């Protein structure tokens, strides 16, 4: 069976979550978002949630061994093992990318897309971002859900993320520059990266992404 394995990179607020949901619908694959997984674990009383909490709350990266183990387990579930995935928020540094290659062998990531958006734009988007606390669907104060801050998709409460404060956002962007930006160069050297302009309305960005991805899958 032909599986599709995609990774989306991009700064916080670049639109990774919104675009990942659309790409999952299009390709019929599950979305694997490590940020969402941590937020779900932190709601309950799990060991992973407890180990991750202080890092997530401070805007720091959770240690690699915790996140790698969580992803490794997720990838053994049949939906991802059989059909592939759109992964978002992982990998976040070169050691995680090496671990991902190892988890997927003998398969590999088909394409890594970097959603390119200037920092000034992501700061504006993050200040107005609101998310469904249940399914992770993204809204903003300018484009809220239809009724009473209740998610159009699942009825969950739509809220501001606790790490979307000015102080934590600047910490997360700093981590992106330090740890995740070098990944772009790393994937480029192995010819697995496509940079896609992430500015503009979501439909336009989705069309750009699909053009880049389908061009690559045709060469598979
Ligand atoms: P996100 O929703 O992707 O912005 O992730 C929210 C938070 O979860 C991050 O600020 C980190 O604390 C943690 N996190 C998510 N993915 C990873 C990862 N791949 N490696 C380390 N920490 C992560």
XYZ file of C-alpha atoms and ligand atoms in Angstrom:
243
model
C 0.000 0.000 0.000
C 1.294 3.467 -0.858
C 1.610 5.565 2.304
C 2.137 9.327 2.492
C 4.512 10.588 5.176
C 4.779 14.346 5.517
C 6.313 16.729 8.045
C 5.370 20.407 8.386
C 7.921 22.781 9.888
C 7.353 26.422 10.681
C 7.414 28.962 13.481
C 4.660 29.040 16.065
C 1.709 30.713 14.377
C 2.880 29.914 10.837
C -0.343 27.955 10.245
C 0.990 24.412 10.703
C -2.057 23.174 12.633
C -4.612 24.604 10.216
C -2.775 23.293 7.168
C -2.020 19.898 8.713
C -5.752 19.272 9.281
C -6.468 20.123 5.622
C -3.656 17.925 4.310
C -4.827 15.018 6.474
C -8.330 15.285 4.972
C -6.873 15.424 1.488
C -4.485 12.480 1.803
C -6.650 10.413 4.203
C -3.930 10.118 6.830
C -3.864 10.870 10.577
C -2.381 14.050 12.013
C 0.370 13.627 14.550
C 0.870 16.816 16.551
C 3.237 16.426 19.487
C 2.009 19.728 20.985
C -1.598 18.438 20.957
C -0.477 15.095 22.380
C 1.264 16.827 25.294
C -1.764 19.042 25.930
C -4.017 15.951 26.026
C -1.663 14.065 28.353
C -1.431 17.113 30.635
C -5.226 17.163 31.055
C -5.148 13.748 32.700
C -2.837 12.207 35.245
C -0.357 10.483 32.995
C 3.372 10.158 33.569
C 4.143 11.779 30.201
C 1.920 14.745 31.081
C 3.696 15.220 34.393
C 7.154 14.967 32.831
C 6.245 17.444 30.079
C 4.329 20.045 32.077
C 7.096 22.318 33.329
C 8.730 22.519 29.893
C 5.493 23.182 28.021
C 4.450 25.853 30.520
C 7.823 27.630 30.201
C 7.917 27.382 26.393
C 10.971 25.101 26.498
C 11.427 21.890 24.571
C 10.471 18.690 26.371
C 13.551 16.393 26.582
C 14.129 14.355 23.441
C 13.801 10.959 25.136
C 10.267 11.785 26.327
C 9.002 13.105 23.010
C 10.797 10.468 20.916
C 9.258 7.653 22.921
C 5.783 9.182 22.616
C 6.140 9.487 18.821
C 7.665 6.026 18.453
C 4.614 4.525 20.150
C 2.179 6.615 18.128
C 3.763 5.426 14.880
C 3.113 1.791 15.730
C -0.673 2.408 15.680
C -2.209 0.974 12.561
C -3.577 4.165 11.008
C -0.106 5.712 10.793
C 1.742 2.473 10.139
C -0.508 1.629 7.160
C -1.361 4.993 5.646
C 1.330 7.431 6.797
C 0.768 10.791 8.513
C 1.082 14.518 8.525
C 3.383 15.339 11.401
C 3.471 18.744 12.970
C 5.660 20.019 15.825
C 8.021 17.059 15.465
C 10.908 16.851 14.778
C 12.042 20.066 16.476
C 15.820 19.541 16.338
C 18.362 17.435 14.458
C 18.572 14.591 17.049
C 14.756 14.200 16.860
C 14.956 14.111 13.043
C 17.586 11.387 13.232
C 15.386 9.472 15.679
C 12.427 9.823 13.271
C 14.463 8.376 10.386
C 15.341 5.486 12.629
C 11.681 4.922 13.659
C 10.511 4.895 10.032
C 13.204 2.671 8.530
C 12.988 1.045 6.010
C 10.495 3.781 5.014
C 11.214 7.489 5.135
C 9.599 10.902 5.167
C 8.405 11.756 1.637
C 8.685 15.493 2.062
C 9.307 18.119 4.737
C 7.554 21.398 4.011
C 8.626 24.561 5.710
C 5.840 27.111 6.041
C 7.641 30.379 5.695
C 6.060 33.370 7.497
C 7.862 36.499 8.801
C 8.128 36.868 12.592
C 6.073 40.087 12.650
C 3.160 38.246 11.044
C 3.283 35.241 13.398
C 3.369 37.541 16.439
C 0.163 39.215 15.265
C -1.474 35.840 14.535
C -0.488 34.365 17.920
C -1.916 37.305 19.855
C -5.339 36.674 18.313
C -5.162 32.855 18.120
C -7.784 30.771 19.919
C -7.921 26.950 19.836
C -10.418 24.219 20.588
C -9.352 22.653 23.887
C -10.791 19.334 22.710
C -9.761 18.778 19.054
C -7.119 21.474 18.572
C -8.923 23.236 15.689
C -7.663 26.818 15.288
C -9.695 30.026 15.364
C -8.857 33.664 15.936
C -10.618 36.643 17.459
C -11.156 37.838 13.867
C -12.543 34.457 12.724
C -14.274 32.948 15.782
C -16.475 29.830 15.831
C -20.138 30.360 14.839
C -21.583 30.237 18.362
C -20.417 31.246 21.796
C -16.768 30.139 21.579
C -17.820 26.554 21.011
C -15.901 24.593 18.371
C -17.751 24.240 15.028
C -16.107 20.846 14.511
C -16.641 19.074 17.843
C -18.456 21.382 20.300
C -15.379 21.732 22.567
C -14.580 24.985 24.395
C -12.492 27.400 22.296
C -9.878 29.124 24.450
C -6.568 30.966 24.364
C -3.636 28.591 24.856
C -1.847 29.084 28.165
C 1.505 29.280 26.367
C 0.238 31.975 23.966
C 1.302 34.752 26.359
C 3.821 37.353 25.215
C 6.607 36.044 27.435
C 6.195 32.363 26.561
C 5.727 33.123 22.855
C 9.052 34.937 22.711
C 10.718 31.992 24.459
C 9.172 29.538 21.969
C 10.270 31.630 18.979
C 13.784 31.787 20.433
C 13.790 27.975 20.693
C 12.632 27.758 17.095
C 15.539 29.883 15.848
C 18.070 28.031 17.954
C 16.927 24.432 17.595
C 14.501 24.060 14.730
C 15.888 26.431 12.087
C 19.072 24.264 11.750
C 16.770 21.378 10.813
C 15.808 23.194 7.639
C 19.451 23.128 6.524
C 19.759 19.497 7.600
C 16.768 18.394 5.508
C 17.975 20.492 2.570
C 21.251 18.602 2.419
C 19.315 15.364 1.973
C 16.958 16.891 -0.647
C 13.807 16.391 1.410
C 12.752 19.987 1.951
C 10.364 22.327 0.146
C 9.868 25.880 1.429
C 6.330 27.166 0.902
C 5.190 30.761 1.370
C 2.785 30.672 4.353
C 1.468 34.223 4.003
C -2.009 34.832 2.637
C -5.386 33.244 3.189
C -5.486 29.568 4.245
C -6.941 28.319 0.908
C -4.114 29.917 -1.059
C -1.509 28.402 1.273
C -3.152 24.949 0.978
C -2.984 25.177 -2.827
C 0.726 26.053 -2.660
C 1.379 23.159 -0.290
C -0.457 20.648 -2.470
C 1.441 21.782 -5.543
C 4.771 21.255 -3.746
C 3.757 17.911 -2.218
C 2.153 16.393 -5.301
C 5.162 17.375 -7.401
C 7.313 15.441 -4.981
C 5.011 12.418 -4.666
C 4.916 12.098 -8.458
C 8.667 11.448 -8.295
C 8.217 8.729 -5.666
P 3.319 23.317 19.879
O 1.856 23.138 20.040
O 3.893 22.530 18.739
O 3.740 24.768 19.845
O 3.998 22.677 21.199
C 3.693 23.185 22.489
C 4.813 22.797 23.437
O 4.925 21.356 23.512
C 6.202 23.267 23.042
O 6.463 24.619 23.434
C 7.087 22.270 23.780
O 7.148 22.564 25.164
C 6.288 20.961 23.627
N 6.670 20.225 22.408
C 5.883 19.960 21.337
N 6.555 19.249 20.415
C 7.799 19.070 20.903
C 8.979 18.450 20.405
N 9.003 17.865 19.196
N 10.090 18.447 21.187
C 10.081 19.029 22.400
N 9.025 19.659 22.920
C 7.885 19.693 22.187
